[in-house]
Amino acid sequence: MKKFLITLGILLAIILAVLIAYLYRPVATKPVQADGEPVDMVLIGGGIMSATLGTYLAELEPTWKIQMYERLDKVAQESSFAFHNAGTGHSGFMEMNYTAEQPDGSIAIERAERTASQFEVSKQFWSHQVKVGALGDPKSFTNPVPHIAFVWGDSVDFLKRRHAAMITSPLFSDMVYTEDQSEIAKWAPLTMQGRDPNQKVAATRMDLGTDMNYGAITTQLVEHLTKQPNFELALQSEVTGISRNKDGTWTVSVKNLGNGIETHTKTKRVFIGAGGAAIKLLQMTGLPESKYYAGFPVGGLFLITDKPEIVEQHTAKVYGRAELGAPPMSVPHIDTRYVNGKKYVLFGPFATYSNKFLKNGSQTDLLASATKDNALPMAAVGLENLDLVKYLVSQVVLSDEDKLAELRKYYPDAKWEDWTEDQGGQRVQIIKKLPNEPAKLQFGTEIFVSEDASVSALLGASPGASTSPNMMLELLNKAFPEEVAGKWNAQILQIIPSFGQDLSKDAALLDRVRTETSRTLGLVYTPKNGAANAQPANKQEAAQETAEQEAALKPAA
């Protein structure tokens, strides 16, 4: 027994020594000097963030040389891919986790207002891109789909108070509330089929809601960029290093996955828009700020159906309320989805776990991101979030019967054989440990800009793609404050007419913005008096627009 304990002790000591040696390994890229003139910006990742930032820069600085690298053989194949996300145009209309209940019973709507304002920026950006030809037919990437918040039982009182608080804001003044099952059945028939007629239910509805295909947006923006003389796209190109040069520029080392050849690009600036891989890439830079971050990967599984008798009845995104104690990522919803002209209904998400930071990544991603600087914060966050760990475990072991039971809370007559399972994209939540502060697990997104503004990145997950134009505008403001306030300002106002103004406080401006973007993108919005100058030009056009809006919202027979 004594000999066994000694052997075990030696083995544990060896494992500990190996672990310590691994955590103390160098993670920053060794300096590599690239020759030639530097390009102005390297965009790492072919998702919606890089596509959006590249589109801004191509318009604001058309002479800049921009290089985009994507490790897969197409852009928009990770989180931006249509079936890897719920396609929600996050506007705070139905996301009840954006409106927290306060200890005194009041409902805080500030986060919902912030999210709604950001999505208004997104719509302005996309409208502008349609007008200049960077995006094609709006129906190829967006469709009007009402956003509905739906609850039952004890949550009815919460929703009623939420509605009362939200309609005080111009952003949500059109929100409608009901506790009438027959009315909800008109809005979202599936939710009432087979439901107990005596069950207490409630719902709110915003007709201005949207279903988005972020993969289509990304693909179209990148296609337009490739037609510009100063933009280059390299596919099947994996970034293997990012190192600082003596002159303050950066060298980005890239391996061609097709032929194995490694090349080096000298650049003035680097943007890391590589989804979950952003943390590992940021570590390559050796920047002191990169030590603050670690990642916690979480996946999502959806149930999807294209059965005609189901999808024809459902034209809405219906969000529920997360169970008590469940994390924000667990909010269930049953959604209309339009992908490549075909209509689907999606339900989920059910959380899944993988050590990968990308769906097309490696099971070693989590371990590869661990360093002496973030290992303890990662462990501390795990211990402090045991409820989250317990939730993830419970989700991973759900049976088909369990999943069907969850679906039936929103669609009581649902049958398992009508649905297929589809693994969504991989998300990496941020673990952040600032000096002299405890480590924190963050469920949102964060814009990273280095002290000298030469390296920037987008970290985190939801609401992500939905607010990408606003986030990239914020990034520009952080990285190029003088340009944004000076020579770029007039053009930014052409792209985003509300730039610099608070839409939650200016009802007239909000009305004008929504009227213009809704007409350009084909969304459902009834202008207020403040947008009279943006009304249809004649009665015939007005009647046609009204008919189109009504048809868009009416479920098929």
Coordinates of C-alpha atoms in Angstrom, one line a residue:
M1 CA 0.0 0.0 0.0
K2 CA 2.9 2.3 0.9
K3 CA 4.6 1.6 -2.4
F4 CA 1.3 2.3 -4.3
L5 CA 0.9 5.7 -2.5
I6 CA 4.4 6.7 -3.3
T7 CA 3.9 5.8 -6.9
L8 CA 0.7 7.7 -7.0
G9 CA 2.3 10.7 -5.4
I10 CA 5.1 10.7 -8.0
L11 CA 2.6 10.3 -10.8
L12 CA 0.6 13.3 -9.5
A13 CA 3.7 15.3 -9.1
I14 CA 4.7 14.6 -12.7
I15 CA 1.2 15.5 -14.0
L16 CA 1.3 18.8 -12.0
A17 CA 4.7 19.7 -13.3
V18 CA 3.6 19.0 -16.9
L19 CA 0.5 21.1 -16.3
I20 CA 2.5 24.0 -14.9
A21 CA 5.0 23.8 -17.7
Y22 CA 2.1 23.8 -20.2
L23 CA 0.4 26.8 -18.6
Y24 CA 3.7 28.8 -18.6
R25 CA 4.4 28.1 -22.2
P26 CA 4.8 31.2 -24.5
V27 CA 1.6 31.9 -26.3
A28 CA 2.6 35.1 -28.2
T29 CA 3.9 34.6 -31.7
K30 CA 7.7 34.9 -32.2
P31 CA 8.5 38.0 -34.3
V32 CA 8.4 37.5 -38.0
Q33 CA 9.5 40.3 -40.3
A34 CA 7.5 40.7 -43.5
D35 CA 8.8 42.6 -46.5
G36 CA 7.1 45.2 -48.6
E37 CA 4.6 47.9 -48.0
P38 CA 2.0 47.2 -45.3
V39 CA -1.6 46.8 -46.1
D40 CA -3.9 49.1 -44.2
M41 CA -6.1 46.4 -42.5
V42 CA -6.1 42.7 -42.1
L43 CA -9.5 41.2 -41.3
I44 CA -9.3 37.8 -39.7
G45 CA -12.4 35.7 -40.2
G46 CA -15.0 35.7 -42.9
G47 CA -18.1 36.3 -40.8
I48 CA -20.5 39.2 -40.4
M49 CA -18.3 41.2 -38.2
S50 CA -15.3 41.3 -40.6
A51 CA -17.7 41.8 -43.6
T52 CA -19.4 44.7 -41.8
L53 CA -16.2 46.4 -40.7
G54 CA -14.7 45.9 -44.2
T55 CA -17.8 47.5 -45.8
Y56 CA -17.5 50.5 -43.5
L57 CA -13.8 51.0 -44.3
A58 CA -14.2 50.5 -48.0
E59 CA -16.7 53.4 -48.0
L60 CA -14.9 55.6 -45.6
E61 CA -11.4 55.0 -46.9
P62 CA -11.7 53.6 -50.4
T63 CA -7.9 53.8 -51.0
W64 CA -7.1 51.6 -48.1
K65 CA -5.7 48.1 -48.9
I66 CA -7.8 45.5 -47.0
Q67 CA -7.0 41.8 -46.8
M68 CA -9.5 39.3 -45.4
Y69 CA -8.5 35.7 -44.3
E70 CA -10.9 32.9 -43.8
R71 CA -9.8 29.3 -42.9
L72 CA -12.8 27.6 -44.5
D73 CA -13.6 27.4 -48.2
K74 CA -16.4 29.9 -48.0
V75 CA -17.3 32.9 -45.9
A76 CA -20.2 32.9 -43.4
Q77 CA -19.9 29.2 -42.5
E78 CA -19.5 29.5 -38.7
S79 CA -21.8 31.5 -36.4
S80 CA -23.1 33.7 -39.3
F81 CA -24.4 30.7 -41.2
A82 CA -28.2 30.8 -41.4
F83 CA -28.9 27.5 -39.6
H84 CA -26.2 28.2 -36.9
N85 CA -28.3 30.9 -35.3
A86 CA -32.0 31.7 -34.7
G87 CA -32.0 34.5 -37.2
T88 CA -33.5 37.0 -34.8
G89 CA -33.3 40.7 -35.4
H90 CA -32.8 41.4 -31.7
S91 CA -34.8 44.5 -30.9
G92 CA -35.7 43.9 -27.3
F93 CA -39.4 43.4 -28.3
M94 CA -39.8 39.9 -27.0
E95 CA -36.5 39.1 -25.2
M96 CA -37.7 39.1 -21.6
N97 CA -34.2 38.6 -20.2
Y98 CA -33.5 42.1 -21.4
T99 CA -36.0 43.5 -19.0
A100 CA -35.1 42.6 -15.5
E101 CA -37.6 42.8 -12.6
Q102 CA -36.3 45.0 -9.8
P103 CA -36.7 44.3 -6.1
D104 CA -39.5 46.9 -5.9
G105 CA -41.4 45.1 -8.6
S106 CA -40.6 47.7 -11.3
I107 CA -39.3 46.6 -14.7
A108 CA -36.0 48.0 -16.0
I109 CA -36.2 48.5 -19.7
E110 CA -32.9 50.3 -20.3
R111 CA -31.1 47.2 -21.8
A112 CA -34.1 46.5 -24.1
E113 CA -34.0 50.2 -25.2
R114 CA -30.2 49.9 -25.9
T115 CA -30.6 46.7 -27.9
A116 CA -33.6 48.2 -29.9
S117 CA -31.6 51.3 -30.7
Q118 CA -28.7 49.3 -31.8
F119 CA -30.9 47.2 -34.2
E120 CA -32.2 50.5 -35.6
V121 CA -28.6 51.3 -36.5
S122 CA -28.3 47.9 -38.2
K123 CA -31.4 48.5 -40.3
Q124 CA -30.0 51.9 -41.4
F125 CA -26.7 50.3 -42.4
W126 CA -28.4 47.5 -44.3
S127 CA -30.8 49.9 -46.0
H128 CA -27.9 52.0 -47.1
Q129 CA -26.1 49.0 -48.5
V130 CA -29.2 48.0 -50.5
K131 CA -29.3 51.5 -52.0
V132 CA -25.6 51.5 -53.0
G133 CA -25.8 47.9 -54.4
A134 CA -23.7 46.2 -51.7
L135 CA -26.7 44.1 -50.7
G136 CA -29.3 42.7 -53.1
D137 CA -33.0 42.2 -52.8
P138 CA -33.9 42.7 -49.1
K139 CA -36.1 39.5 -49.3
S140 CA -32.9 37.6 -49.7
F141 CA -31.8 38.4 -46.2
T142 CA -34.7 39.8 -44.2
N143 CA -38.5 39.2 -43.8
P144 CA -41.1 40.8 -41.7
V145 CA -42.0 38.5 -38.8
P146 CA -43.9 39.7 -35.7
H147 CA -42.0 39.4 -32.4
I148 CA -44.2 37.9 -29.6
A149 CA -43.4 37.5 -25.9
F150 CA -45.5 34.6 -24.6
V151 CA -46.0 33.5 -20.9
W152 CA -48.3 31.6 -18.7
G153 CA -49.2 31.1 -15.1
D154 CA -47.3 33.3 -12.6
S155 CA -45.4 35.1 -15.4
V156 CA -48.5 36.8 -16.7
D157 CA -48.3 39.5 -14.1
F158 CA -44.6 40.1 -15.0
L159 CA -45.5 40.5 -18.7
K160 CA -48.3 42.9 -18.0
R161 CA -46.0 45.1 -15.9
R162 CA -43.3 44.7 -18.6
H163 CA -45.7 45.9 -21.3
A164 CA -46.8 48.9 -19.2
A165 CA -43.1 50.0 -18.7
M166 CA -42.1 49.4 -22.3
I167 CA -44.8 51.4 -24.0
T168 CA -43.6 54.5 -22.3
S169 CA -40.6 54.4 -24.6
P170 CA -41.0 55.5 -28.3
L171 CA -39.1 52.4 -29.3
F172 CA -41.9 50.1 -28.0
S173 CA -45.0 52.4 -28.2
D174 CA -46.6 50.1 -30.8
M175 CA -46.5 47.0 -28.6
V176 CA -49.8 45.3 -28.1
Y177 CA -50.8 43.2 -25.0
T178 CA -53.4 40.5 -24.6
E179 CA -54.5 37.8 -22.2
D180 CA -57.1 36.5 -24.7
Q181 CA -56.3 33.0 -25.9
S182 CA -58.4 33.5 -29.1
E183 CA -56.4 36.6 -29.9
I184 CA -53.1 34.8 -29.3
A185 CA -54.4 32.0 -31.5
K186 CA -54.6 34.5 -34.3
W187 CA -51.1 35.8 -33.7
A188 CA -49.5 32.4 -33.3
P189 CA -51.9 29.5 -33.9
L190 CA -49.5 26.7 -33.0
T191 CA -49.1 28.0 -29.4
M192 CA -52.8 27.6 -28.7
Q193 CA -53.5 24.3 -30.5
G194 CA -54.2 21.7 -27.8
R195 CA -53.7 24.1 -24.9
D196 CA -55.9 24.0 -21.8
P197 CA -58.6 26.7 -22.4
N198 CA -58.5 27.5 -18.7
Q199 CA -54.7 28.1 -18.6
K200 CA -53.9 31.7 -17.8
V201 CA -51.7 33.1 -20.7
A202 CA -50.5 36.4 -22.0
A203 CA -48.6 37.8 -24.9
T204 CA -47.2 41.0 -26.4
R205 CA -46.7 41.6 -30.1
M206 CA -44.6 44.0 -32.2
D207 CA -45.3 43.9 -36.0
L208 CA -42.0 45.5 -36.7
G209 CA -40.1 42.3 -35.9
T210 CA -37.7 40.6 -38.4
D211 CA -36.2 37.3 -39.3
M212 CA -32.7 37.7 -40.6
N213 CA -30.4 35.6 -42.7
Y214 CA -27.0 36.8 -41.5
G215 CA -25.2 34.3 -43.7
A216 CA -26.8 36.0 -46.8
I217 CA -25.8 39.4 -45.6
T218 CA -22.2 38.3 -45.0
T219 CA -21.9 36.6 -48.3
Q220 CA -23.4 39.6 -50.3
L221 CA -21.2 42.2 -48.5
V222 CA -18.1 40.2 -49.1
E223 CA -19.0 39.6 -52.7
H224 CA -19.4 43.3 -53.1
L225 CA -16.0 43.9 -51.4
T226 CA -14.2 41.5 -53.7
K227 CA -15.2 43.8 -56.6
Q228 CA -13.4 46.7 -55.1
P229 CA -9.8 47.2 -56.4
N230 CA -8.2 47.4 -52.9
F231 CA -9.8 44.4 -51.3
E232 CA -8.5 40.8 -51.4
L233 CA -10.1 37.7 -49.9
A234 CA -8.1 34.6 -49.2
L235 CA -10.1 31.4 -48.4
Q236 CA -8.7 28.2 -46.8
S237 CA -6.2 30.5 -45.1
E238 CA -5.6 29.9 -41.5
V239 CA -3.8 32.6 -39.4
T240 CA -1.0 30.9 -37.5
G241 CA 0.7 34.0 -36.0
I242 CA 0.4 37.7 -35.3
S243 CA 3.6 39.5 -34.3
R244 CA 4.6 43.1 -33.7
N245 CA 7.3 44.6 -36.0
K246 CA 9.9 47.1 -34.9
D247 CA 8.2 49.9 -36.8
G248 CA 4.8 49.4 -35.0
T249 CA 3.2 47.4 -37.8
W250 CA 2.2 43.8 -37.5
T251 CA 3.0 40.6 -39.4
V252 CA 0.2 38.2 -39.9
S253 CA 1.4 34.7 -40.7
V254 CA -1.0 32.6 -42.8
K255 CA -1.0 28.9 -43.8
N256 CA -2.7 28.0 -47.0
L257 CA -4.7 24.8 -46.1
G258 CA -4.8 23.7 -49.7
N259 CA -1.1 23.5 -50.4
G260 CA 0.5 24.0 -46.9
I261 CA 2.5 27.1 -47.9
E262 CA 2.9 29.7 -45.2
T263 CA 3.0 33.4 -46.2
H264 CA 3.4 36.6 -44.2
T265 CA 1.4 39.8 -44.6
K266 CA 2.6 43.2 -43.2
T267 CA -0.2 45.3 -42.0
K268 CA -0.8 48.6 -40.1
R269 CA -3.9 47.2 -38.3
V270 CA -5.5 43.9 -37.4
F271 CA -9.1 43.1 -36.7
I272 CA -10.0 39.7 -35.2
G273 CA -13.5 38.8 -36.1
A274 CA -13.1 35.1 -35.9
G275 CA -15.9 34.2 -33.5
G276 CA -14.9 31.8 -30.7
A277 CA -11.3 31.7 -32.1
A278 CA -10.8 35.4 -31.4
I279 CA -9.4 34.7 -27.9
K280 CA -6.7 32.4 -29.1
L281 CA -5.8 34.8 -31.9
L282 CA -5.7 37.7 -29.5
Q283 CA -3.2 35.8 -27.3
M284 CA -0.9 35.5 -30.3
T285 CA -0.4 39.2 -30.3
G286 CA 1.3 39.2 -26.9
L287 CA -0.6 42.4 -26.0
P288 CA -0.8 42.8 -22.2
E289 CA -4.6 43.3 -22.5
S290 CA -5.0 39.8 -24.0
K291 CA -4.1 38.3 -20.7
Y292 CA -7.4 39.4 -19.3
Y293 CA -9.5 37.0 -21.3
A294 CA -10.5 33.4 -21.4
G295 CA -13.4 31.6 -23.0
F296 CA -16.3 29.3 -22.0
P297 CA -17.7 27.4 -25.0
V298 CA -21.4 26.6 -25.2
G299 CA -23.3 25.2 -28.2
G300 CA -27.0 25.2 -29.1
L301 CA -29.2 22.5 -30.6
F302 CA -32.4 23.4 -32.4
L303 CA -35.4 21.4 -33.5
I304 CA -36.4 22.3 -37.1
T305 CA -39.4 21.4 -39.3
D306 CA -40.4 22.2 -42.9
K307 CA -43.6 20.3 -42.7
P308 CA -46.1 22.4 -44.7
E309 CA -49.1 22.0 -42.4
I310 CA -46.9 23.3 -39.5
V311 CA -44.9 26.1 -41.2
E312 CA -47.9 27.5 -43.0
Q313 CA -49.6 28.2 -39.6
H314 CA -46.7 30.0 -37.9
T315 CA -45.5 33.4 -38.9
A316 CA -43.9 34.8 -35.7
K317 CA -41.0 34.6 -33.4
V318 CA -42.4 33.6 -30.1
Y319 CA -40.0 34.0 -27.1
G320 CA -40.7 32.6 -23.7
R321 CA -39.3 33.4 -20.3
A322 CA -36.2 31.5 -19.0
E323 CA -36.9 29.1 -16.1
L324 CA -36.0 30.5 -12.6
G325 CA -32.2 30.2 -12.1
A326 CA -31.5 29.3 -15.8
P327 CA -28.9 31.4 -17.7
P328 CA -29.9 33.9 -20.4
M329 CA -28.8 31.6 -23.2
S330 CA -31.6 29.2 -22.2
V331 CA -34.5 31.4 -23.3
P332 CA -36.8 29.1 -25.4
H333 CA -38.4 30.3 -28.5
I334 CA -40.4 28.9 -31.5
D335 CA -39.6 30.9 -34.6
T336 CA -40.4 31.4 -38.2
R337 CA -37.2 31.1 -40.3
Y338 CA -36.7 32.0 -44.0
V339 CA -33.6 30.5 -45.5
N340 CA -32.9 30.8 -49.2
G341 CA -36.6 31.5 -49.9
K342 CA -37.9 28.5 -47.9
K343 CA -39.9 28.8 -44.7
Y344 CA -39.1 26.7 -41.6
V345 CA -40.1 26.6 -38.0
L346 CA -37.4 26.3 -35.4
F347 CA -37.5 25.6 -31.7
G348 CA -34.8 25.8 -29.1
P349 CA -32.1 26.2 -28.1
F350 CA -31.1 23.2 -26.1
A351 CA -27.6 23.8 -24.7
T352 CA -24.8 21.4 -25.8
Y353 CA -21.2 21.3 -24.7
S354 CA -18.0 20.9 -26.6
N355 CA -14.4 22.0 -26.0
K356 CA -14.4 23.5 -29.5
F357 CA -14.3 27.3 -29.9
L358 CA -15.7 26.9 -33.5
K359 CA -18.1 24.4 -34.9
N360 CA -15.4 23.5 -37.4
G361 CA -12.7 23.8 -34.6
S362 CA -10.8 21.3 -32.5
Q363 CA -11.6 19.5 -29.2
T364 CA -8.3 20.9 -28.0
D365 CA -9.4 24.6 -28.4
L366 CA -10.3 25.1 -24.7
L367 CA -7.1 23.6 -23.5
A368 CA -5.0 25.5 -26.1
S369 CA -6.5 28.8 -24.8
A370 CA -5.5 28.1 -21.1
T371 CA -2.4 30.0 -19.9
K372 CA -0.9 30.9 -16.6
D373 CA -2.8 34.2 -16.7
N374 CA -6.3 32.8 -17.3
A375 CA -6.3 29.3 -15.8
L376 CA -7.2 30.3 -12.3
P377 CA -9.9 32.8 -13.4
M378 CA -11.4 30.0 -15.5
A379 CA -11.4 27.7 -12.5
A380 CA -12.9 30.4 -10.3
V381 CA -15.7 31.2 -12.7
G382 CA -16.5 27.5 -12.9
L383 CA -16.8 27.2 -9.1
E384 CA -18.9 30.4 -8.9
N385 CA -21.2 29.2 -11.7
L386 CA -22.1 25.7 -10.5
D387 CA -25.7 26.4 -11.4
L388 CA -24.7 27.0 -15.0
V389 CA -22.6 23.8 -15.0
K390 CA -25.5 21.9 -13.5
Y391 CA -27.8 23.4 -16.2
L392 CA -25.5 22.4 -19.0
V393 CA -25.2 18.9 -17.7
S394 CA -29.0 18.6 -17.4
Q395 CA -29.3 19.8 -21.0
V396 CA -26.8 17.5 -22.4
V397 CA -28.6 14.4 -20.9
L398 CA -32.1 15.4 -22.1
S399 CA -33.9 12.6 -23.9
D400 CA -36.0 13.0 -26.9
E401 CA -39.1 12.8 -24.6
D402 CA -37.7 15.6 -22.5
K403 CA -37.1 17.8 -25.6
L404 CA -40.6 17.1 -26.8
A405 CA -42.0 18.1 -23.4
E406 CA -40.2 21.5 -23.7
L407 CA -41.5 22.0 -27.2
R408 CA -45.0 21.2 -26.1
K409 CA -45.0 24.1 -23.7
Y410 CA -45.0 26.3 -26.8
Y411 CA -46.8 24.0 -29.3
P412 CA -48.9 21.6 -27.2
D413 CA -49.9 19.4 -30.3
A414 CA -46.3 18.9 -31.4
K415 CA -45.2 15.4 -32.6
W416 CA -41.6 14.3 -32.4
E417 CA -41.6 12.7 -35.8
D418 CA -42.3 16.1 -37.4
W419 CA -39.0 17.6 -36.3
T420 CA -35.3 17.0 -36.9
E421 CA -32.4 18.0 -34.7
D422 CA -29.8 20.5 -36.0
Q423 CA -26.6 21.6 -34.1
G424 CA -26.3 25.3 -34.2
G425 CA -23.1 27.3 -34.2
Q426 CA -20.6 27.3 -31.3
R427 CA -20.5 30.3 -28.9
V428 CA -17.7 31.3 -26.6
Q429 CA -18.8 33.3 -23.6
I430 CA -16.1 35.7 -22.2
I431 CA -14.3 35.1 -18.9
K432 CA -12.6 38.4 -18.0
K433 CA -10.2 39.0 -15.2
L434 CA -9.1 42.6 -14.8
P435 CA -6.3 43.5 -12.3
N436 CA -7.5 43.7 -8.7
E437 CA -11.0 42.6 -9.7
P438 CA -12.7 39.1 -9.5
A439 CA -13.1 37.0 -12.7
K440 CA -16.5 37.4 -14.4
L441 CA -18.4 35.4 -16.9
Q442 CA -20.0 37.7 -19.4
F443 CA -22.9 36.6 -21.7
G444 CA -22.8 39.6 -24.1
T445 CA -20.4 40.9 -26.6
E446 CA -17.3 43.0 -26.0
I447 CA -15.3 45.3 -28.3
F448 CA -11.6 45.0 -27.8
V449 CA -9.3 47.8 -28.9
S450 CA -5.6 47.8 -28.0
E451 CA -4.0 50.8 -26.3
D452 CA -2.5 52.0 -29.6
A453 CA -5.7 51.0 -31.6
S454 CA -3.7 48.9 -34.0
V455 CA -5.4 45.7 -32.9
S456 CA -9.1 45.3 -32.4
A457 CA -11.4 42.3 -31.9
L458 CA -15.0 41.3 -31.2
L459 CA -15.4 38.9 -28.4
G460 CA -18.5 37.1 -27.0
A461 CA -21.8 36.0 -28.3
S462 CA -25.5 37.2 -28.4
P463 CA -26.9 39.6 -29.6
G464 CA -23.9 39.5 -31.9
A465 CA -24.8 39.5 -35.6
S466 CA -28.0 41.4 -35.0
T467 CA -26.2 44.5 -33.8
S468 CA -23.0 44.1 -35.9
P469 CA -23.3 47.4 -37.7
N470 CA -23.6 49.2 -34.4
M471 CA -20.7 47.3 -32.8
M472 CA -18.4 47.9 -35.7
L473 CA -19.4 51.6 -35.6
E474 CA -18.5 51.6 -31.9
L475 CA -15.2 50.0 -32.8
L476 CA -14.4 52.7 -35.3
N477 CA -15.2 55.3 -32.7
K478 CA -12.8 53.7 -30.3
A479 CA -10.0 53.0 -32.8
F480 CA -10.4 56.2 -34.9
P481 CA -12.0 58.8 -32.7
E482 CA -10.5 61.8 -34.6
E483 CA -11.6 60.4 -38.0
V484 CA -15.1 59.6 -36.8
A485 CA -15.5 63.1 -35.4
G486 CA -13.8 64.7 -38.4
K487 CA -13.3 63.6 -42.0
W488 CA -15.5 60.5 -41.7
N489 CA -18.4 62.1 -39.9
A490 CA -20.4 63.3 -43.0
Q491 CA -20.2 59.9 -44.7
I492 CA -21.1 58.1 -41.5
L493 CA -24.2 60.2 -41.3
Q494 CA -25.1 59.2 -44.8
I495 CA -24.9 55.6 -43.8
I496 CA -26.4 56.0 -40.3
P497 CA -28.6 59.1 -40.3
S498 CA -29.3 58.7 -36.5
F499 CA -25.6 58.5 -35.6
G500 CA -24.8 60.3 -32.4
Q501 CA -28.5 60.7 -31.4
D502 CA -30.6 58.8 -28.9
L503 CA -33.5 57.2 -30.6
S504 CA -35.1 56.3 -27.3
K505 CA -35.5 60.0 -26.5
D506 CA -36.4 61.4 -30.0
A507 CA -39.7 60.0 -31.2
A508 CA -39.8 62.1 -34.4
L509 CA -36.3 61.0 -35.5
L510 CA -37.1 57.3 -34.7
D511 CA -40.3 57.6 -36.7
R512 CA -38.4 58.9 -39.7
V513 CA -35.7 56.3 -39.4
R514 CA -38.2 53.4 -39.1
T515 CA -40.3 54.7 -41.9
E516 CA -37.3 54.9 -44.3
T517 CA -35.7 51.6 -43.3
S518 CA -39.0 49.7 -43.3
R519 CA -39.8 50.9 -46.8
T520 CA -36.4 50.0 -48.1
L521 CA -36.2 46.6 -46.4
G522 CA -39.9 45.7 -46.9
L523 CA -40.7 45.6 -43.2
V524 CA -44.0 46.3 -41.4
Y525 CA -44.3 49.8 -39.9
T526 CA -47.1 52.4 -39.8
P527 CA -45.5 55.9 -39.9
K528 CA -46.5 58.5 -37.3
N529 CA -47.1 62.1 -38.1
G530 CA -43.5 62.9 -37.8
A531 CA -42.6 60.9 -40.9
A532 CA -45.2 62.4 -43.3
N533 CA -42.5 63.3 -45.7
A534 CA -41.6 59.7 -46.1
Q535 CA -45.1 58.5 -46.8
P536 CA -45.9 56.7 -50.1
A537 CA -46.2 59.2 -52.9
N538 CA -49.8 58.5 -53.8
K539 CA -52.9 56.6 -52.6
Q540 CA -52.4 53.7 -55.0
E541 CA -48.8 53.2 -53.6
A542 CA -50.1 53.5 -50.1
A543 CA -52.9 50.9 -50.7
Q544 CA -50.4 48.5 -52.2
E545 CA -48.0 49.0 -49.3
T546 CA -50.7 48.3 -46.8
A547 CA -51.8 45.2 -48.6
E548 CA -48.3 43.9 -48.8
Q549 CA -47.8 44.5 -45.0
E550 CA -51.0 42.7 -44.2
A551 CA -50.1 39.8 -46.4
A552 CA -46.7 39.5 -44.8
L553 CA -48.2 39.1 -41.4
K554 CA -51.1 36.8 -42.2
P555 CA -50.4 33.1 -41.7
A556 CA -51.1 31.0 -44.9
A557 CA -54.4 29.2 -45.0

